[in-house]
Amino acid sequence: MCTMRLRIAMTSVWLLGFAGCLLLPASLCAAEGSGGAAVEAEKKASAVADAEVDSDGWRKLFDGKTLEGWKPSEFTGQGKVEVKDGTLVIGWGEGCSGVNYTKDFPKMDFEVEVVAMRVDGSDFFSSITFPIHDQFATLVIGGWGGGVIGISCIEGMDASENATTTYRPFDQKTWYTIRLRVTEKDGIQAWIDGKEMVKHPIKGYKFTLRWEIEDSKPFGIASFNSTAALKSVRMRKVQSN
């Protein structure tokens, strides 16, 4: 008899709990189960992110297979963008063509490395537009007829007429490793195949974009009157002591 009463009591408690759950929002009833799933999903996402960062802190932004994380820029006359033979190809358009990174990107204290070639054409082929806090600038690679390197724009002056202006030739169908570093301490620095080409402070200067390249922000890579190929794009955060 006692056993029967105990079973009836336990059944009543279960029914009351079930009825209470029906009266509560579904999100609350499922919270306990979904909470564990959410934590597990977050752990997996964190593990994937960690796996994407190598021992030197570099994270690949281009996987060599798809346009994951990228989209064609919205330039008027934008050329075709595709992944071909492990490279991201920016086709020759009518004016500027390029790609924009669609995921989060730091506004300061970062380093970017791009391995690129000018497949054909005669002007810039892998110019990098990047943030400087709430401002933007472009590292021009091979502009103004094919060989100008510099930052556009500093105090309204573009890469062909300010203190960063320099020149070097670029051969067709040749890979170049371009590295850009932006930090509070050292300002803007850029290297091509290990040789420093640009160094300019940030503090006290105003940076802007030429109107033609506005659609490349906040972070993008563009060409002009050229077909470009990108073999590698990677980024890492750096400490600015």
Short mmCIF file of N, CA and C in Angstrom, two decimals, residues 86-234:
data_model
loop_
_atom_site.label_atom_id
_atom_site.label_comp_id
_atom_site.label_asym_id
_atom_site.label_seq_id
_atom_site.Cartn_x
_atom_site.Cartn_y
_atom_site.Cartn_z
N GLY A 86 44.58 27.20 -57.34
CA GLY A 86 45.07 27.54 -56.01
C GLY A 86 45.34 29.00 -55.77
N THR A 87 44.97 29.86 -56.73
CA THR A 87 45.19 31.29 -56.57
C THR A 87 43.87 32.05 -56.69
N LEU A 88 43.83 33.20 -56.06
CA LEU A 88 42.67 34.09 -56.17
C LEU A 88 42.97 35.07 -57.29
N VAL A 89 42.23 34.97 -58.37
CA VAL A 89 42.49 35.80 -59.55
C VAL A 89 41.53 36.99 -59.58
N ILE A 90 42.11 38.18 -59.69
CA ILE A 90 41.33 39.42 -59.83
C ILE A 90 41.42 39.83 -61.28
N GLY A 91 40.32 39.66 -62.00
CA GLY A 91 40.33 39.91 -63.44
C GLY A 91 40.41 41.38 -63.80
N TRP A 92 40.89 41.63 -64.98
CA TRP A 92 41.03 42.99 -65.52
C TRP A 92 39.64 43.57 -65.76
N GLY A 93 39.34 44.67 -65.12
CA GLY A 93 38.05 45.32 -65.30
C GLY A 93 38.21 46.65 -66.00
N GLU A 94 37.20 47.47 -65.90
CA GLU A 94 37.25 48.82 -66.46
C GLU A 94 37.56 49.79 -65.33
N GLY A 95 38.84 49.91 -65.03
CA GLY A 95 39.27 50.71 -63.88
C GLY A 95 39.74 49.77 -62.78
N CYS A 96 39.32 50.04 -61.55
CA CYS A 96 39.74 49.20 -60.42
C CYS A 96 38.93 47.92 -60.35
N SER A 97 39.60 46.85 -59.93
CA SER A 97 38.96 45.58 -59.60
C SER A 97 39.59 45.09 -58.31
N GLY A 98 38.84 44.31 -57.55
CA GLY A 98 39.43 43.83 -56.31
C GLY A 98 38.54 42.92 -55.52
N VAL A 99 39.01 42.60 -54.31
CA VAL A 99 38.26 41.78 -53.37
C VAL A 99 38.28 42.44 -52.00
N ASN A 100 37.21 42.24 -51.26
CA ASN A 100 37.10 42.75 -49.90
C ASN A 100 37.00 41.59 -48.92
N TYR A 101 37.68 41.72 -47.80
CA TYR A 101 37.59 40.71 -46.75
C TYR A 101 36.30 40.95 -45.98
N THR A 102 35.53 39.89 -45.74
CA THR A 102 34.20 40.05 -45.15
C THR A 102 34.14 39.75 -43.66
N LYS A 103 35.22 39.26 -43.09
CA LYS A 103 35.21 38.92 -41.67
C LYS A 103 35.86 40.03 -40.85
N ASP A 104 35.86 39.86 -39.53
CA ASP A 104 36.43 40.88 -38.65
C ASP A 104 37.91 41.09 -38.95
N PHE A 105 38.32 42.36 -38.87
CA PHE A 105 39.71 42.70 -39.13
C PHE A 105 40.11 43.78 -38.14
N PRO A 106 41.31 43.68 -37.53
CA PRO A 106 41.72 44.68 -36.54
C PRO A 106 41.92 46.06 -37.15
N LYS A 107 41.76 47.07 -36.32
CA LYS A 107 41.94 48.45 -36.77
C LYS A 107 43.34 48.98 -36.48
N MET A 108 44.11 48.24 -35.70
CA MET A 108 45.46 48.68 -35.33
C MET A 108 46.25 47.48 -34.82
N ASP A 109 47.57 47.60 -34.87
CA ASP A 109 48.49 46.59 -34.38
C ASP A 109 48.30 45.25 -35.08
N PHE A 110 48.54 45.26 -36.38
CA PHE A 110 48.41 44.05 -37.18
C PHE A 110 49.49 44.02 -38.26
N GLU A 111 49.67 42.85 -38.81
CA GLU A 111 50.62 42.65 -39.90
C GLU A 111 49.94 41.77 -40.95
N VAL A 112 50.09 42.15 -42.20
CA VAL A 112 49.49 41.41 -43.32
C VAL A 112 50.59 41.01 -44.30
N GLU A 113 50.50 39.80 -44.82
CA GLU A 113 51.42 39.35 -45.86
C GLU A 113 50.61 38.86 -47.05
N VAL A 114 50.92 39.40 -48.21
CA VAL A 114 50.25 39.03 -49.46
C VAL A 114 51.31 38.57 -50.46
N VAL A 115 51.12 37.40 -51.02
CA VAL A 115 52.00 36.92 -52.10
C VAL A 115 51.21 37.07 -53.39
N ALA A 116 51.70 37.95 -54.27
CA ALA A 116 50.91 38.33 -55.44
C ALA A 116 51.77 38.46 -56.69
N MET A 117 51.10 38.40 -57.85
CA MET A 117 51.78 38.66 -59.11
C MET A 117 50.88 39.48 -60.02
N ARG A 118 51.51 40.25 -60.89
CA ARG A 118 50.79 40.90 -61.98
C ARG A 118 50.83 39.94 -63.15
N VAL A 119 49.70 39.37 -63.48
CA VAL A 119 49.64 38.40 -64.58
C VAL A 119 49.83 39.12 -65.91
N ASP A 120 49.12 40.22 -66.07
CA ASP A 120 49.33 41.10 -67.22
C ASP A 120 48.82 42.48 -66.86
N GLY A 121 49.13 43.45 -67.70
CA GLY A 121 48.73 44.82 -67.42
C GLY A 121 49.92 45.71 -67.13
N SER A 122 49.63 46.95 -66.73
CA SER A 122 50.71 47.92 -66.60
C SER A 122 50.57 48.85 -65.41
N ASP A 123 49.71 48.48 -64.44
CA ASP A 123 49.55 49.38 -63.29
C ASP A 123 49.50 48.57 -62.01
N PHE A 124 48.96 49.15 -60.93
CA PHE A 124 49.04 48.45 -59.65
C PHE A 124 48.24 47.15 -59.68
N PHE A 125 48.76 46.15 -58.95
CA PHE A 125 48.19 44.80 -59.05
C PHE A 125 47.86 44.17 -57.71
N SER A 126 48.27 44.76 -56.62
CA SER A 126 47.93 44.18 -55.30
C SER A 126 47.98 45.27 -54.24
N SER A 127 47.34 46.38 -54.51
CA SER A 127 47.32 47.48 -53.56
C SER A 127 46.40 47.12 -52.40
N ILE A 128 46.88 47.36 -51.19
CA ILE A 128 46.17 46.93 -49.98
C ILE A 128 45.56 48.14 -49.28
N THR A 129 44.25 48.14 -49.17
CA THR A 129 43.56 49.18 -48.41
C THR A 129 43.31 48.65 -47.00
N PHE A 130 43.62 49.46 -45.99
CA PHE A 130 43.63 48.97 -44.62
C PHE A 130 43.19 50.06 -43.64
N PRO A 131 42.74 49.66 -42.44
CA PRO A 131 42.32 50.64 -41.44
C PRO A 131 43.48 51.15 -40.60
N ILE A 132 43.33 52.39 -40.15
CA ILE A 132 44.24 52.99 -39.16
C ILE A 132 43.31 53.61 -38.13
N HIS A 133 42.91 52.84 -37.14
CA HIS A 133 41.82 53.23 -36.24
C HIS A 133 40.57 53.49 -37.08
N ASP A 134 40.06 54.72 -37.07
CA ASP A 134 38.85 55.03 -37.83
C ASP A 134 39.15 55.68 -39.17
N GLN A 135 40.42 55.71 -39.56
CA GLN A 135 40.82 56.22 -40.87
C GLN A 135 41.21 55.04 -41.76
N PHE A 136 41.46 55.35 -43.03
CA PHE A 136 41.87 54.30 -43.97
C PHE A 136 42.95 54.84 -44.89
N ALA A 137 43.79 53.94 -45.38
CA ALA A 137 44.83 54.30 -46.35
C ALA A 137 45.07 53.10 -47.26
N THR A 138 45.84 53.33 -48.32
CA THR A 138 46.15 52.26 -49.27
C THR A 138 47.66 52.18 -49.49
N LEU A 139 48.19 50.97 -49.38
CA LEU A 139 49.57 50.71 -49.78
C LEU A 139 49.53 50.39 -51.27
N VAL A 140 50.01 51.33 -52.08
CA VAL A 140 49.98 51.16 -53.53
C VAL A 140 51.21 50.36 -53.96
N ILE A 141 50.97 49.33 -54.76
CA ILE A 141 52.04 48.46 -55.25
C ILE A 141 52.05 48.48 -56.78
N GLY A 142 53.00 49.20 -57.35
CA GLY A 142 53.14 49.22 -58.80
C GLY A 142 52.21 50.17 -59.51
N GLY A 143 51.93 51.31 -58.92
CA GLY A 143 51.01 52.26 -59.53
C GLY A 143 51.69 53.24 -60.47
N TRP A 144 50.89 54.13 -61.05
CA TRP A 144 51.37 55.20 -61.93
C TRP A 144 52.30 54.66 -63.02
N GLY A 145 51.77 53.73 -63.79
CA GLY A 145 52.55 53.20 -64.90
C GLY A 145 53.30 51.93 -64.57
N GLY A 146 53.18 51.43 -63.32
CA GLY A 146 53.74 50.12 -63.05
C GLY A 146 54.77 50.01 -61.96
N GLY A 147 55.33 51.13 -61.45
CA GLY A 147 56.44 50.96 -60.52
C GLY A 147 56.40 51.77 -59.24
N VAL A 148 55.39 52.61 -59.03
CA VAL A 148 55.35 53.46 -57.84
C VAL A 148 54.84 52.67 -56.63
N ILE A 149 55.50 52.88 -55.50
CA ILE A 149 55.11 52.28 -54.23
C ILE A 149 54.96 53.41 -53.22
N GLY A 150 53.93 53.35 -52.40
CA GLY A 150 53.76 54.37 -51.38
C GLY A 150 52.38 54.29 -50.74
N ILE A 151 52.09 55.24 -49.87
CA ILE A 151 50.83 55.27 -49.15
C ILE A 151 49.94 56.38 -49.68
N SER A 152 48.71 56.04 -50.01
CA SER A 152 47.69 57.02 -50.42
C SER A 152 46.55 56.97 -49.40
N CYS A 153 46.17 58.10 -48.86
CA CYS A 153 46.79 59.42 -49.01
C CYS A 153 47.22 59.92 -47.62
N ILE A 154 48.25 60.71 -47.57
CA ILE A 154 48.73 61.31 -46.33
C ILE A 154 48.59 62.82 -46.46
N GLU A 155 47.78 63.41 -45.58
CA GLU A 155 47.50 64.85 -45.64
C GLU A 155 47.04 65.26 -47.04
N GLY A 156 46.24 64.40 -47.65
CA GLY A 156 45.68 64.70 -48.96
C GLY A 156 46.59 64.41 -50.14
N MET A 157 47.82 64.01 -49.88
CA MET A 157 48.76 63.72 -50.97
C MET A 157 48.85 62.21 -51.20
N ASP A 158 48.79 61.81 -52.47
CA ASP A 158 48.76 60.38 -52.76
C ASP A 158 50.16 59.78 -52.82
N ALA A 159 50.20 58.49 -53.14
CA ALA A 159 51.45 57.73 -53.08
C ALA A 159 52.51 58.20 -54.06
N SER A 160 52.12 58.99 -55.03
CA SER A 160 53.10 59.46 -56.02
C SER A 160 53.74 60.78 -55.64
N GLU A 161 53.29 61.39 -54.52
CA GLU A 161 53.76 62.74 -54.22
C GLU A 161 53.99 63.03 -52.74
N ASN A 162 54.07 62.00 -51.91
CA ASN A 162 54.34 62.27 -50.49
C ASN A 162 55.65 61.62 -50.05
N ALA A 163 55.93 61.67 -48.76
CA ALA A 163 57.22 61.21 -48.25
C ALA A 163 57.45 59.71 -48.40
N THR A 164 56.40 58.94 -48.68
CA THR A 164 56.55 57.49 -48.82
C THR A 164 56.84 57.06 -50.25
N THR A 165 56.81 57.98 -51.18
CA THR A 165 56.95 57.64 -52.61
C THR A 165 58.30 56.98 -52.89
N THR A 166 58.25 55.82 -53.51
CA THR A 166 59.47 55.16 -53.97
C THR A 166 59.13 54.39 -55.24
N TYR A 167 60.13 53.79 -55.85
CA TYR A 167 59.91 53.14 -57.14
C TYR A 167 60.74 51.87 -57.24
N ARG A 168 60.17 50.86 -57.87
CA ARG A 168 60.90 49.66 -58.26
C ARG A 168 60.12 48.98 -59.37
N PRO A 169 60.80 48.29 -60.28
CA PRO A 169 60.10 47.60 -61.37
C PRO A 169 59.49 46.29 -60.87
N PHE A 170 58.44 45.86 -61.54
CA PHE A 170 57.80 44.57 -61.25
C PHE A 170 57.68 43.79 -62.55
N ASP A 171 58.20 42.58 -62.56
CA ASP A 171 58.12 41.74 -63.75
C ASP A 171 56.75 41.05 -63.82
N GLN A 172 56.30 40.81 -65.03
CA GLN A 172 55.06 40.07 -65.22
C GLN A 172 55.24 38.62 -64.79
N LYS A 173 54.15 38.03 -64.31
CA LYS A 173 54.12 36.61 -63.95
C LYS A 173 55.24 36.23 -62.97
N THR A 174 55.50 37.11 -62.03
CA THR A 174 56.52 36.88 -61.00
C THR A 174 55.88 37.11 -59.63
N TRP A 175 56.09 36.18 -58.71
CA TRP A 175 55.51 36.31 -57.38
C TRP A 175 56.33 37.27 -56.52
N TYR A 176 55.63 38.13 -55.82
CA TYR A 176 56.26 39.06 -54.88
C TYR A 176 55.58 38.92 -53.52
N THR A 177 56.40 38.92 -52.48
CA THR A 177 55.87 38.85 -51.12
C THR A 177 55.82 40.25 -50.53
N ILE A 178 54.61 40.71 -50.27
CA ILE A 178 54.37 42.07 -49.77
C ILE A 178 53.93 41.96 -48.32
N ARG A 179 54.61 42.67 -47.46
CA ARG A 179 54.27 42.63 -46.03
C ARG A 179 53.99 44.04 -45.54
N LEU A 180 52.85 44.20 -44.88
CA LEU A 180 52.42 45.49 -44.35
C LEU A 180 52.23 45.36 -42.84
N ARG A 181 52.79 46.30 -42.11
CA ARG A 181 52.69 46.29 -40.64
C ARG A 181 52.21 47.65 -40.17
N VAL A 182 51.17 47.66 -39.33
CA VAL A 182 50.60 48.92 -38.83
C VAL A 182 50.52 48.84 -37.31
N THR A 183 51.31 49.68 -36.63
CA THR A 183 51.33 49.70 -35.17
C THR A 183 51.38 51.12 -34.65
N GLU A 184 50.93 51.29 -33.41
CA GLU A 184 50.98 52.60 -32.78
C GLU A 184 52.43 53.08 -32.66
N LYS A 185 53.31 52.17 -32.28
CA LYS A 185 54.69 52.54 -32.00
C LYS A 185 55.47 52.90 -33.26
N ASP A 186 55.43 52.04 -34.26
CA ASP A 186 56.28 52.21 -35.45
C ASP A 186 55.55 52.75 -36.66
N GLY A 187 54.25 52.97 -36.56
CA GLY A 187 53.49 53.53 -37.68
C GLY A 187 53.26 52.52 -38.78
N ILE A 188 53.34 52.99 -40.02
CA ILE A 188 53.11 52.13 -41.19
C ILE A 188 54.45 51.70 -41.76
N GLN A 189 54.63 50.41 -41.90
CA GLN A 189 55.84 49.87 -42.51
C GLN A 189 55.44 48.87 -43.59
N ALA A 190 56.24 48.80 -44.64
CA ALA A 190 55.95 47.85 -45.72
C ALA A 190 57.26 47.33 -46.31
N TRP A 191 57.26 46.05 -46.63
CA TRP A 191 58.42 45.39 -47.23
C TRP A 191 57.98 44.65 -48.49
N ILE A 192 58.87 44.56 -49.45
CA ILE A 192 58.66 43.72 -50.63
C ILE A 192 59.84 42.77 -50.74
N ASP A 193 59.55 41.49 -50.69
CA ASP A 193 60.59 40.46 -50.69
C ASP A 193 61.67 40.75 -49.65
N GLY A 194 61.22 41.18 -48.47
CA GLY A 194 62.12 41.39 -47.35
C GLY A 194 62.81 42.74 -47.29
N LYS A 195 62.68 43.55 -48.32
CA LYS A 195 63.31 44.87 -48.32
C LYS A 195 62.30 45.93 -47.91
N GLU A 196 62.67 46.73 -46.91
CA GLU A 196 61.75 47.77 -46.45
C GLU A 196 61.61 48.86 -47.51
N MET A 197 60.35 49.16 -47.84
CA MET A 197 60.06 50.15 -48.87
C MET A 197 59.33 51.37 -48.31
N VAL A 198 58.61 51.20 -47.21
CA VAL A 198 57.81 52.28 -46.64
C VAL A 198 57.97 52.29 -45.13
N LYS A 199 58.12 53.48 -44.56
CA LYS A 199 58.07 53.67 -43.11
C LYS A 199 57.58 55.08 -42.84
N HIS A 200 56.44 55.19 -42.15
CA HIS A 200 55.86 56.51 -41.90
C HIS A 200 55.08 56.49 -40.59
N PRO A 201 55.24 57.52 -39.76
CA PRO A 201 54.50 57.57 -38.49
C PRO A 201 53.01 57.77 -38.70
N ILE A 202 52.25 57.45 -37.67
CA ILE A 202 50.80 57.62 -37.70
C ILE A 202 50.36 58.85 -36.92
N LYS A 203 50.93 59.02 -35.74
CA LYS A 203 50.49 60.09 -34.84
C LYS A 203 50.66 61.46 -35.48
N GLY A 204 49.58 62.23 -35.44
CA GLY A 204 49.62 63.60 -35.95
C GLY A 204 49.34 63.73 -37.43
N TYR A 205 49.04 62.62 -38.12
CA TYR A 205 48.79 62.68 -39.57
C TYR A 205 47.35 62.27 -39.89
N LYS A 206 46.84 62.86 -40.95
CA LYS A 206 45.51 62.51 -41.44
C LYS A 206 45.65 61.61 -42.66
N PHE A 207 44.94 60.49 -42.64
CA PHE A 207 44.99 59.52 -43.74
C PHE A 207 43.62 59.44 -44.40
N THR A 208 43.62 59.41 -45.72
CA THR A 208 42.38 59.32 -46.49
C THR A 208 42.59 58.39 -47.69
N LEU A 209 41.50 58.12 -48.40
CA LEU A 209 41.57 57.29 -49.60
C LEU A 209 41.28 58.11 -50.84
N ARG A 210 41.92 57.75 -51.94
CA ARG A 210 41.51 58.30 -53.23
C ARG A 210 40.10 57.80 -53.53
N TRP A 211 39.31 58.61 -54.19
CA TRP A 211 37.91 58.25 -54.41
C TRP A 211 37.75 56.95 -55.19
N GLU A 212 38.71 56.66 -56.08
CA GLU A 212 38.59 55.46 -56.91
C GLU A 212 38.66 54.16 -56.09
N ILE A 213 39.28 54.24 -54.91
CA ILE A 213 39.55 53.03 -54.14
C ILE A 213 38.65 52.91 -52.90
N GLU A 214 37.72 53.83 -52.74
CA GLU A 214 36.85 53.85 -51.56
C GLU A 214 36.16 52.50 -51.31
N ASP A 215 35.76 51.83 -52.37
CA ASP A 215 35.02 50.57 -52.22
C ASP A 215 35.90 49.41 -51.77
N SER A 216 37.18 49.67 -51.55
CA SER A 216 38.08 48.62 -51.10
C SER A 216 38.15 48.53 -49.57
N LYS A 217 37.61 49.52 -48.87
CA LYS A 217 37.67 49.50 -47.41
C LYS A 217 36.57 48.60 -46.83
N PRO A 218 36.73 48.10 -45.61
CA PRO A 218 37.79 48.43 -44.65
C PRO A 218 39.11 47.71 -44.91
N PHE A 219 39.04 46.48 -45.43
CA PHE A 219 40.28 45.80 -45.82
C PHE A 219 40.05 45.12 -47.16
N GLY A 220 40.87 45.47 -48.13
CA GLY A 220 40.71 44.89 -49.46
C GLY A 220 42.00 44.94 -50.25
N ILE A 221 42.01 44.19 -51.33
CA ILE A 221 43.17 44.14 -52.24
C ILE A 221 42.66 44.43 -53.64
N ALA A 222 43.34 45.33 -54.34
CA ALA A 222 42.81 45.78 -55.63
C ALA A 222 43.89 45.90 -56.69
N SER A 223 43.42 45.88 -57.94
CA SER A 223 44.30 46.10 -59.10
C SER A 223 43.69 47.19 -59.97
N PHE A 224 44.51 47.71 -60.89
CA PHE A 224 44.04 48.73 -61.82
C PHE A 224 44.70 48.49 -63.17
N ASN A 225 43.89 48.38 -64.21
CA ASN A 225 44.42 48.10 -65.55
C ASN A 225 45.39 46.92 -65.54
N SER A 226 45.04 45.91 -64.78
CA SER A 226 45.89 44.72 -64.66
C SER A 226 45.04 43.52 -64.27
N THR A 227 45.58 42.34 -64.55
CA THR A 227 45.05 41.11 -63.99
C THR A 227 46.01 40.67 -62.90
N ALA A 228 45.49 40.37 -61.73
CA ALA A 228 46.34 40.00 -60.60
C ALA A 228 46.00 38.61 -60.10
N ALA A 229 46.98 37.96 -59.49
CA ALA A 229 46.76 36.66 -58.84
C ALA A 229 47.36 36.72 -57.44
N LEU A 230 46.62 36.19 -56.48
CA LEU A 230 47.08 36.14 -55.09
C LEU A 230 47.25 34.68 -54.70
N LYS A 231 48.46 34.33 -54.28
CA LYS A 231 48.73 32.95 -53.89
C LYS A 231 48.52 32.74 -52.40
N SER A 232 48.74 33.79 -51.63
CA SER A 232 48.61 33.68 -50.18
C SER A 232 48.24 35.04 -49.60
N VAL A 233 47.32 35.02 -48.64
CA VAL A 233 46.99 36.22 -47.87
C VAL A 233 46.87 35.77 -46.41
N ARG A 234 47.65 36.37 -45.54
CA ARG A 234 47.56 36.00 -44.14
C ARG A 234 47.76 37.23 -43.26
#
